[in-house]
Tab-separated table of C-alpha atoms in Angstrom:
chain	number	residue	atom	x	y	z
A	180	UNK	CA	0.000	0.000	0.000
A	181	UNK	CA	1.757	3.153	-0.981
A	182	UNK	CA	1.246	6.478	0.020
A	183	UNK	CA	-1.223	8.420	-3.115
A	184	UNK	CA	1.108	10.316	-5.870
A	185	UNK	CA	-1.124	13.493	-4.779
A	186	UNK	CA	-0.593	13.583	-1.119
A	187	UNK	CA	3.124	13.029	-1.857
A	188	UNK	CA	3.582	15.804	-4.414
A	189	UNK	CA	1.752	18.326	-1.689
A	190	UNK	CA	3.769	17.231	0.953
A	191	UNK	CA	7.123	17.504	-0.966
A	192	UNK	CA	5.635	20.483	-2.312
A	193	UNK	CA	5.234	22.024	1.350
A	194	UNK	CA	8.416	21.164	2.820
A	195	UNK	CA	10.402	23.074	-0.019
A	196	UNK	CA	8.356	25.597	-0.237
A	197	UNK	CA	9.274	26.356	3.611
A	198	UNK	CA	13.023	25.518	2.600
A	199	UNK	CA	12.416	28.178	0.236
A	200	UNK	CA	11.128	30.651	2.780
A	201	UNK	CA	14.276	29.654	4.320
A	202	UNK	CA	16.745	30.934	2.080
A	203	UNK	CA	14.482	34.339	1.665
A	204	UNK	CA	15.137	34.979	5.165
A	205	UNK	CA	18.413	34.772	5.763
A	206	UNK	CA	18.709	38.078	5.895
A	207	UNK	CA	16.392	38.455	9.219
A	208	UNK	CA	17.820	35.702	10.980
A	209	UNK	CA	19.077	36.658	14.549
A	210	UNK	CA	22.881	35.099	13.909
A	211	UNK	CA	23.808	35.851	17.753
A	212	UNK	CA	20.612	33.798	18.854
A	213	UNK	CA	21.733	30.968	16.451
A	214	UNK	CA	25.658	30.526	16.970
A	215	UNK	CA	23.899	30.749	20.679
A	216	UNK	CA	21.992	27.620	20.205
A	217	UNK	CA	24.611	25.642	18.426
A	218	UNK	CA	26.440	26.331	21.268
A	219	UNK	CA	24.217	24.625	23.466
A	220	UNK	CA	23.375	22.282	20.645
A	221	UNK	CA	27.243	21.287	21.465
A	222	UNK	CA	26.705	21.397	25.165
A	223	UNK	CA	24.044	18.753	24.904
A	224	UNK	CA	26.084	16.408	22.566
A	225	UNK	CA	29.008	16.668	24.666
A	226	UNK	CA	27.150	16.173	27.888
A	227	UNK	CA	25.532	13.330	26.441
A	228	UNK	CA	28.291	11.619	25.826
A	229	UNK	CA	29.386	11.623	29.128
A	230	UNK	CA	27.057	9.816	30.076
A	231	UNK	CA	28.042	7.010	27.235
A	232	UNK	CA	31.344	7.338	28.596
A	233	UNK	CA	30.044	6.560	31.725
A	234	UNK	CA	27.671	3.333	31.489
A	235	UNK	CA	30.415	1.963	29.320
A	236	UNK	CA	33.274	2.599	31.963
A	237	UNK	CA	30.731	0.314	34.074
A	238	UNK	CA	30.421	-2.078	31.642
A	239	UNK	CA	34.363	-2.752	30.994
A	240	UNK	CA	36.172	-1.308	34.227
A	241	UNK	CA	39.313	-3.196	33.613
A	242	UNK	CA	39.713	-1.815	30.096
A	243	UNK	CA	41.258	1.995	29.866
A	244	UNK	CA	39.524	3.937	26.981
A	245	UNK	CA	39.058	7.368	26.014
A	246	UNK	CA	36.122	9.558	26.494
A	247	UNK	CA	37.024	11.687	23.207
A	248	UNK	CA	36.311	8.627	21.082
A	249	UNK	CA	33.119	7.637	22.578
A	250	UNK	CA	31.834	11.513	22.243
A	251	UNK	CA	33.620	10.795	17.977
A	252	UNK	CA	31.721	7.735	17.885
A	253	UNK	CA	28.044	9.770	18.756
A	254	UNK	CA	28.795	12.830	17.019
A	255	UNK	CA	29.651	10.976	13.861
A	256	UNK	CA	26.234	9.003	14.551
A	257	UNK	CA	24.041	12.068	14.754
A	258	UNK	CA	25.935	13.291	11.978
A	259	UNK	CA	24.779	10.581	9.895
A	260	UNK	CA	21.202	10.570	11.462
A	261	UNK	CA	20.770	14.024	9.857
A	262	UNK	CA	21.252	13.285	6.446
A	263	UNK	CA	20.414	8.749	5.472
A	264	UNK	CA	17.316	7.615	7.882
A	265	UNK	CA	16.493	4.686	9.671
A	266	UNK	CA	19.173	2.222	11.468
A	267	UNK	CA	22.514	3.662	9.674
A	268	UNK	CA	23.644	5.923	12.368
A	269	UNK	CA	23.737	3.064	14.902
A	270	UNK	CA	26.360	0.921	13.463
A	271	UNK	CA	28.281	3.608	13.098
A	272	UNK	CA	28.156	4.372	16.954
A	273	UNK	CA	28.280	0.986	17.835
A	274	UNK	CA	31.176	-0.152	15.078
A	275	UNK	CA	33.280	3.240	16.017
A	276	UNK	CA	32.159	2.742	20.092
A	277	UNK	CA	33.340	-1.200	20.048
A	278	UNK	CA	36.898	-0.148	18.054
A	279	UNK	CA	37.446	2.075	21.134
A	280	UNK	CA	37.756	-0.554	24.245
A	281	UNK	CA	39.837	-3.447	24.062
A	282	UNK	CA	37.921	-6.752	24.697
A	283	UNK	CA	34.524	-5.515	23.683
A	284	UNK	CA	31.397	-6.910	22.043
A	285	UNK	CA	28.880	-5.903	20.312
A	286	UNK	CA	25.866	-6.893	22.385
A	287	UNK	CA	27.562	-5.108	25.382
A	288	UNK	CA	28.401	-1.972	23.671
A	289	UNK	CA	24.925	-1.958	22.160
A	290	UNK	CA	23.132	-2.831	25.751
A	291	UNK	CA	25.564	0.371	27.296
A	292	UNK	CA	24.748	2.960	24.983
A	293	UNK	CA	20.622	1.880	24.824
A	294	UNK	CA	21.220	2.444	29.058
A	295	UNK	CA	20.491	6.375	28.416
A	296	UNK	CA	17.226	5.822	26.668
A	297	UNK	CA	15.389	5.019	29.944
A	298	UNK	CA	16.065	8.247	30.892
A	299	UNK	CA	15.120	9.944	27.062
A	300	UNK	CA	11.709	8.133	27.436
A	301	UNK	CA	10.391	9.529	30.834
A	302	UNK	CA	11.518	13.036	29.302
A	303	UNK	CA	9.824	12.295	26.051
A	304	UNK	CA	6.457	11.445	27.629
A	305	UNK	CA	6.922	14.417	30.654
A	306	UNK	CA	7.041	16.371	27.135
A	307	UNK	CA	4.346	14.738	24.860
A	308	UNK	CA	1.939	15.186	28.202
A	309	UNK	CA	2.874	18.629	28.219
A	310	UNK	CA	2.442	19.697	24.489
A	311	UNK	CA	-1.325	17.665	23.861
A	312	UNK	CA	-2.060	19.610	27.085
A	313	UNK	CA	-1.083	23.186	25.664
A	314	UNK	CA	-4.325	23.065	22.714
A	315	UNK	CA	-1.544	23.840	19.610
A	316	UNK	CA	-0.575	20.609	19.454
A	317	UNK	CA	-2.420	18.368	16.699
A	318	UNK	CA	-4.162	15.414	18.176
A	319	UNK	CA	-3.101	11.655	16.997
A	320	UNK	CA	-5.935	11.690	14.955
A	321	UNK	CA	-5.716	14.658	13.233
A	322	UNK	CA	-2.077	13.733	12.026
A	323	UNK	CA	-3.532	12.553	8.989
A	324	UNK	CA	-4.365	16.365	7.820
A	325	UNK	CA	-1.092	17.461	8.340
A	326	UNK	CA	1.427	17.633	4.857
A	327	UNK	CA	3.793	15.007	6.160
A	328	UNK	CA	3.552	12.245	3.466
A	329	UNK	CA	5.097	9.334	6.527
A	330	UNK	CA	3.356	10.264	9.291
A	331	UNK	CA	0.094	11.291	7.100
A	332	UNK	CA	-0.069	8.035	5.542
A	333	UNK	CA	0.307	5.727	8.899
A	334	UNK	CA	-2.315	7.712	10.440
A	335	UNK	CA	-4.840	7.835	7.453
A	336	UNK	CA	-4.727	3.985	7.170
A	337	UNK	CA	-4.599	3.067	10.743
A	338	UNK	CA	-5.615	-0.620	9.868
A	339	UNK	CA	-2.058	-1.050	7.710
A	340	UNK	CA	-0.323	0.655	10.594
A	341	UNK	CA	-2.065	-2.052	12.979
A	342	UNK	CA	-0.879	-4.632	10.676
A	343	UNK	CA	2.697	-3.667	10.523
A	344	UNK	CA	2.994	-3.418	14.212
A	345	UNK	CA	1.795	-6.968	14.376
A	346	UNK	CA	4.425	-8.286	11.410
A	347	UNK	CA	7.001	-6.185	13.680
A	348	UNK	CA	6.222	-8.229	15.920
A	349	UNK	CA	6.157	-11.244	14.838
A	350	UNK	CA	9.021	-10.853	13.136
A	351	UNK	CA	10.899	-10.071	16.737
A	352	UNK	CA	9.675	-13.214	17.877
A	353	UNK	CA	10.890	-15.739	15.005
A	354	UNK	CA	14.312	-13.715	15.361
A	355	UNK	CA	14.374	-14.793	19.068
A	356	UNK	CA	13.336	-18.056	18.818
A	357	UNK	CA	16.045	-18.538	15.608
A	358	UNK	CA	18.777	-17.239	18.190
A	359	UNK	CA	17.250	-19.399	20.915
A	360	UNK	CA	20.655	-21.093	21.294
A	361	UNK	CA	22.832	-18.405	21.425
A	362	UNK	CA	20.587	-16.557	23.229
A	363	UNK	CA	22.189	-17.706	26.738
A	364	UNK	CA	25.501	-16.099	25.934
A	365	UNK	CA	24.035	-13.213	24.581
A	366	UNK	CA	22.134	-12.207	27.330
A	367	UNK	CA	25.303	-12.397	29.640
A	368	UNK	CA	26.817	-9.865	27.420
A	369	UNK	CA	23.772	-7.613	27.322
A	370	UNK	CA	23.672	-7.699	31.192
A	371	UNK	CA	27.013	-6.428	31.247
A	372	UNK	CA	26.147	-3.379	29.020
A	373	UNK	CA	23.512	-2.563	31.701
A	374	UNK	CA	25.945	-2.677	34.481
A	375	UNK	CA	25.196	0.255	36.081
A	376	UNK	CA	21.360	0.025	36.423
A	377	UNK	CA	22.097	-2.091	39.446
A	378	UNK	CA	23.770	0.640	41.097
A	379	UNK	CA	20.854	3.338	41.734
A	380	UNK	CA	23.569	6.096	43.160
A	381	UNK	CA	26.065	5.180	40.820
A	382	UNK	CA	23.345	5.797	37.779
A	383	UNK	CA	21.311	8.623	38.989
A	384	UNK	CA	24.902	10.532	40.170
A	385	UNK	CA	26.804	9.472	36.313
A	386	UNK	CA	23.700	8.877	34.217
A	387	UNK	CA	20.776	10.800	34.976
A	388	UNK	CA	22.678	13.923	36.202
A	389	UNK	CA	23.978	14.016	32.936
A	390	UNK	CA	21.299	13.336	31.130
A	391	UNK	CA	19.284	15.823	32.640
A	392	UNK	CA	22.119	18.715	32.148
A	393	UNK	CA	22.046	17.818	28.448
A	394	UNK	CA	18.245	17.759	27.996
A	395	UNK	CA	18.720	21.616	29.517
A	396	UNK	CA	21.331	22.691	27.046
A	397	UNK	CA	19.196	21.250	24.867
A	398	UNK	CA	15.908	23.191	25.107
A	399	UNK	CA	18.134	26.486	26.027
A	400	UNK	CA	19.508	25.377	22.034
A	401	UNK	CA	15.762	25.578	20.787
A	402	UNK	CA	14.756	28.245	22.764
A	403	UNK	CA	17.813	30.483	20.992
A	404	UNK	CA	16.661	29.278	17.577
A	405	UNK	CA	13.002	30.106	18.092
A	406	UNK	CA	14.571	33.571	18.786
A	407	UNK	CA	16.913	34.107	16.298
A	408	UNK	CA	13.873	33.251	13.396
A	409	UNK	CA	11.702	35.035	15.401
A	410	UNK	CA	9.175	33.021	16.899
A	411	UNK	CA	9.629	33.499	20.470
A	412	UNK	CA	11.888	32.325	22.657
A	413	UNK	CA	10.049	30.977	25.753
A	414	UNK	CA	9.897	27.634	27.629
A	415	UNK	CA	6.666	26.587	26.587
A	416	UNK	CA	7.584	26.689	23.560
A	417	UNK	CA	10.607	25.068	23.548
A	418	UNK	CA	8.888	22.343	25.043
A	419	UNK	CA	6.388	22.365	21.813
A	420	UNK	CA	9.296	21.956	19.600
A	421	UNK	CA	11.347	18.873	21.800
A	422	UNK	CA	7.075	17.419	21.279
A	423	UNK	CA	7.129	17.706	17.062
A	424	UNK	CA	10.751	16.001	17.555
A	425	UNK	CA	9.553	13.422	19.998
A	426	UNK	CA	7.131	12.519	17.059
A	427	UNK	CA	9.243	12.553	14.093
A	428	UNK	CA	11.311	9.819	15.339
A	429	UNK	CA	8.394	7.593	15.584
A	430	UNK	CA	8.308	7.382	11.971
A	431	UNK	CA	11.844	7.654	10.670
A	432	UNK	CA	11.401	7.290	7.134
A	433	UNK	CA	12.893	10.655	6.487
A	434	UNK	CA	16.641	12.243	7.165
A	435	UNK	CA	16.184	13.226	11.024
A	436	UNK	CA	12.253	13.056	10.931
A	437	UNK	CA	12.385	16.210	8.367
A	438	UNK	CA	8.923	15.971	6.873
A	439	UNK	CA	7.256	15.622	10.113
A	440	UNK	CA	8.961	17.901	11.805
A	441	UNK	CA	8.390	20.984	9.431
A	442	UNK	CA	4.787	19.809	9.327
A	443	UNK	CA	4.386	19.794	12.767
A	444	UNK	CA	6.001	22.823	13.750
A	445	UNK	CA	4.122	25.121	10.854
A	446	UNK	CA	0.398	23.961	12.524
A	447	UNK	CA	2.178	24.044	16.368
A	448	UNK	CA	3.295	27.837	15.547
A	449	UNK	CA	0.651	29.297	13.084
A	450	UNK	CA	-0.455	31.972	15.189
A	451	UNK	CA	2.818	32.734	16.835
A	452	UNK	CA	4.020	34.704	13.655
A	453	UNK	CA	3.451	35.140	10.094
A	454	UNK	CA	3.175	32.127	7.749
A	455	UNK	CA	6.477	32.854	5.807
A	456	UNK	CA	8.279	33.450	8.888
A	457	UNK	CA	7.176	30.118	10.614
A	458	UNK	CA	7.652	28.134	7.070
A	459	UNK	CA	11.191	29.695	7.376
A	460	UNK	CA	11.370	28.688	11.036
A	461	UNK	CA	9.772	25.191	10.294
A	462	UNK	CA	13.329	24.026	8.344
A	463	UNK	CA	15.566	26.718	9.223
A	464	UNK	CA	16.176	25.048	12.796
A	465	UNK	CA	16.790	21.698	10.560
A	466	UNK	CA	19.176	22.580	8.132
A	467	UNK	CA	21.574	24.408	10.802
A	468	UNK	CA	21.325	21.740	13.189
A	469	UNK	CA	22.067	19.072	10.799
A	470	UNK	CA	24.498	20.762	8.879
A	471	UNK	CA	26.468	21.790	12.150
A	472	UNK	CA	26.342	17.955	12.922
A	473	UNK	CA	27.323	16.666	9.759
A	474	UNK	CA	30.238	18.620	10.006
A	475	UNK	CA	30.992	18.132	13.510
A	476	UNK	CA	30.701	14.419	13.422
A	477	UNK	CA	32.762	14.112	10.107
A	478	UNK	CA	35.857	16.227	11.890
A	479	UNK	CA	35.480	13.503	14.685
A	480	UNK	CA	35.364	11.066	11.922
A	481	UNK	CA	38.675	12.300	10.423
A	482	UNK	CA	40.399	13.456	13.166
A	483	UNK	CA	39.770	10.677	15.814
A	484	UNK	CA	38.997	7.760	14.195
A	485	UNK	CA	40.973	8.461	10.911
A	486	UNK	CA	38.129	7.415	8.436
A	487	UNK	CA	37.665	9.930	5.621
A	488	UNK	CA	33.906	8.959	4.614
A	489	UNK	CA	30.593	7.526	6.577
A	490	UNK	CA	30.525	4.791	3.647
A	491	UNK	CA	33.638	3.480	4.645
A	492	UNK	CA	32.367	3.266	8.549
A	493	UNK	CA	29.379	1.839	8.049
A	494	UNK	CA	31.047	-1.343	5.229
A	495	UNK	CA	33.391	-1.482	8.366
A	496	UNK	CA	30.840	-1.745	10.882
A	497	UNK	CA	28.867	-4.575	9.249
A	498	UNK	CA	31.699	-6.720	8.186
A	499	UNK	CA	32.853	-6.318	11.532
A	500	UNK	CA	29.224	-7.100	13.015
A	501	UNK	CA	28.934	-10.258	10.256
A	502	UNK	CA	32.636	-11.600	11.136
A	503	UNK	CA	32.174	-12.004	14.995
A	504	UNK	CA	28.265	-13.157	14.435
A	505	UNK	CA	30.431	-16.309	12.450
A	506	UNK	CA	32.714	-16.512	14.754
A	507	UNK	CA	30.494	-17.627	17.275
């Protein structure tokens, strides 16, 4: 069942025309508010990271590693994440994550760096709660009006959407059962990764703390862009714009949730300022947040890790992935 060539068309047709809108209003754009946000856009990645550092220095605390290649490893990820959807950006992580510590797996690495999500989830509903509460935010339902051709489509045919859920998971299930056998081992390794979720003190004083401190630099970053396009800069409506993103990665099928994203944030913001501003606003906060990762994680790339391309970490990362699933 694919989406209808009309619905498409409009919503390709509205996401440019807001790039466009972009690009005419350059000239307005606040650049003090926006090299502010990147800033904090930093703060968060780098804070983030920390935390990595930190569930994986749980995880192996015999093996000496460096914190500067775990923060590479996630900066090249989002990076990626900005520009190629779906699973790409986490065998790059992973793949350039694993390379760093001596003696590693895969399953642990993967179970360490998933540790952080607990954390990302409570936030993510806290938000969610907080935007369908504030009477801008579109309802579930009416997601299906909005010129997003991904998440229009899911939620105008919600009996497909049932039925891919259920082949999900179904499919997870076969996959289990096939690895029924190596599933003891694996599971050892995977409790390693979550080491430090048996320590409450230990996580809440080297995870959450950090966690939280990046989630602030990281509404403080979308507060400063909603100023320098000129849309407001205020908590609430930070918190609007960490909701469209919370949705967007539902539904990955675009570069960093792009379609959704702009669609949401033109119907969140419609009355906040005029229609060409908020169209401008709408991608304007995408393109300078991806482009400022792209570039950051390919100097980590280069500099730390000494790979000159994301093609050539990601062939690395799956042979890699392929030759120790053989070798066991």
């Amino acid at each position: 069942m694919a989406p209808p060539v009309g619905d498409l068309g409009k919503s390709f047709h509205s996401f440019f025309h807001s790039v466009d809108q972009f690009f005419s209003s350059l000239a307005a754009v606040g650049w003090e508010s926006l090299l502010l946000a990147l800033l904090f856009f930093s703060g968060y990645l780098v804070l983030r990271s920390r935390a990595l550092f930190n569930a994986l220095r749980a995880a192996y605390p015999d093996e000496r590693f460096e914190w500067r290649r775990v923060w590479g490893a996630y900066v090249a990820a989002v990076g990626f994440k900005n520009i190629v959807p779906a699973g790409g950006a986490n065998i790059i992580q992973i793949f350039l994550t694993k390379s760093s510590i001596e003696r590693s797996t895969f399953p642990t690495v993967t179970a360490a760096i998933t540790v952080g999500a607990i954390f990302d989830a409570v936030v993510s509903v806290l938000t969610m709660i907080f935007a369908f509460t504030q009477g801008v935010f579109p309802k579930p339902p009416d997601f299906a009006k909005l010129n997003a051709f991904d998440l229009e489509y899911f939620a105008s045919h919600p009996q497909f959407t049932l039925f891919l859920l259920t082949a999900i998971g179904v499919l997870a299930v076969l996959a289990f059962a096939l690895l029924s056998i190596r599933v003891k081992a694996f599971w050892v390794r995977v409790r390693q990764g979550f080491t430090i979720l048996r320590d409450r003190r230990r996580y809440m004083r080297e995870i959450a703390s950090w966690q939280a401190a990046s989630w602030l630099c990281r509404l403080t970053a979308f507060y400063f862009m909603l100023d320098a396009f000129h849309i407001g800069g205020s908590v609430r409506n930070a918190l609007l714009v960490q909701g469209a993103q919370v949705v967007s990665t539902i539904v990955p099928l675009t570069p960093g949730g792009a379609g959704v994203q702009q669609a949401l944030l033109v119907t969140v913001f419609h009355n906040a300022a005029s229609g060409s501003t908020v169209a401008a606003y709408s991608v304007g906060q995408q393109i300078a947040l991806a482009a400022f990762a792209l570039g950051l994680g390919f100097i980590a790339l280069v500099g730390i890790f000494r790979i000159r391309s994301f093609k050539e970490v990601m062939r690395r990362g799956r042979e890699q992935q392929a030759a120790e699933a053989a070798a066991r």
